[in-house]
Short mmCIF file of C-alpha atoms in Angstrom, two decimals:
data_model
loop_
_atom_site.label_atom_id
_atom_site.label_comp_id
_atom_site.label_asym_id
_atom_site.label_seq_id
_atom_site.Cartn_x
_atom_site.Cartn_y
_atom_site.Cartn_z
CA UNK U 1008 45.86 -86.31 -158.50
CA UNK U 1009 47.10 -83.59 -156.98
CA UNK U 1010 43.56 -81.85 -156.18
CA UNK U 1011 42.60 -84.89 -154.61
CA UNK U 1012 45.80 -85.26 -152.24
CA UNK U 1013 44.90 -81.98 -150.78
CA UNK U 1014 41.14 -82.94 -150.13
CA UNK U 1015 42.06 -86.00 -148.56
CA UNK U 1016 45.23 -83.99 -146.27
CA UNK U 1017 42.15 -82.12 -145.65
CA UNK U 1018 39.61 -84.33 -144.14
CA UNK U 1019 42.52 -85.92 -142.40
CA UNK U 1020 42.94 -82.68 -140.57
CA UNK U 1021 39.38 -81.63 -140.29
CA UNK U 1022 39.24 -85.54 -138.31
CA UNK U 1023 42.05 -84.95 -136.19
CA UNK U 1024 40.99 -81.74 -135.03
CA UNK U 1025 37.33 -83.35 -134.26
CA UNK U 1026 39.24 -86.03 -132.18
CA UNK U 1027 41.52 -84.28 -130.32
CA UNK U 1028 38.81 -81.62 -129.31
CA UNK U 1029 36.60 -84.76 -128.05
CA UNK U 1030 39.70 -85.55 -125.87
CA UNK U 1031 40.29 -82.11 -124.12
CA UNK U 1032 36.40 -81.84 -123.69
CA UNK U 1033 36.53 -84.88 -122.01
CA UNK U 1034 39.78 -84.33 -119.94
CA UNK U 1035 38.75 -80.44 -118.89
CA UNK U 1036 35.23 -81.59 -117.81
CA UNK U 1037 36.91 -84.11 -115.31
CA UNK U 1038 39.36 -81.86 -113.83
CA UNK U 1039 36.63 -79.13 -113.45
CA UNK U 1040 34.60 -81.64 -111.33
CA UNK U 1041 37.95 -82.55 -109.55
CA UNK U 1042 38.68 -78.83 -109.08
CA UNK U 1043 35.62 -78.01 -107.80
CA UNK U 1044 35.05 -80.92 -105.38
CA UNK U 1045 38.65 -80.57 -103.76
CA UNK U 1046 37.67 -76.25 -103.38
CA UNK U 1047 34.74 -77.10 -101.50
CA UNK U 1048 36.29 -80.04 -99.68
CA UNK U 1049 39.22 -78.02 -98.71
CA UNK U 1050 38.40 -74.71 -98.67
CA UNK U 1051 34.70 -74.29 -97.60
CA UNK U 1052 33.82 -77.20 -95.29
CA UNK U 1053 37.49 -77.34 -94.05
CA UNK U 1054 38.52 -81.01 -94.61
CA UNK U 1055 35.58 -82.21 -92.53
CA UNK U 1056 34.13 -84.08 -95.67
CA UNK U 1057 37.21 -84.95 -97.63
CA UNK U 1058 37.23 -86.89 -99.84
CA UNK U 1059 33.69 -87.43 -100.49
CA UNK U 1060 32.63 -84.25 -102.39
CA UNK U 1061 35.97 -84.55 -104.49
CA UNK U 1062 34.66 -88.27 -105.19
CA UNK U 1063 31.13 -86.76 -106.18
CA UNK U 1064 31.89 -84.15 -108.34
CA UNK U 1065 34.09 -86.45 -109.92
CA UNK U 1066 32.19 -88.33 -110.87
CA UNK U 1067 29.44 -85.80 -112.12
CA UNK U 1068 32.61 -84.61 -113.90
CA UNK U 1069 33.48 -87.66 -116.13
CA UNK U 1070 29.47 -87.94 -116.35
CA UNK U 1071 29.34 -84.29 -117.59
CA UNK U 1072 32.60 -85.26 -120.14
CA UNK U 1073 30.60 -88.08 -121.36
CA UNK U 1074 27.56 -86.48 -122.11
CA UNK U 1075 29.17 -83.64 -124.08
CA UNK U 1076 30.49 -86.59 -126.69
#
């Protein structure tokens, strides 16, 4: 019994590292296309587009997210 207590503590953890690595992909990808739409929003084309490029590459963030799953 006890062999198969540690296989199955096992999987458990081998799942909830799989899961919790789908979330940060998911999360990081999103603020990456965040980050990079506010820098060039901000910082190269001074304000004069805001917020449309931070709208843009957020979306090709969360697009980016979902396409790593």
């Amino acid at each position: 019994p006890e062999k198969k207590m540690s296989d199955s503590r096992k999987e458990i953890m081998k799942l909830l590292g799989d899961f919790s690595t789908i979330g940060l992909t998911l999360a990081a990808s999103i603020f990456v296309g965040v980050g990079i739409g506010y820098l060039l929003d901000h910082k190269v084309f001074n304000v004069k587009t805001a917020p449309w490029l931070t709208l843009i590459f957020l979306v090709f963030g969360i697009a980016s997210g979902f396409k790593n799953l």
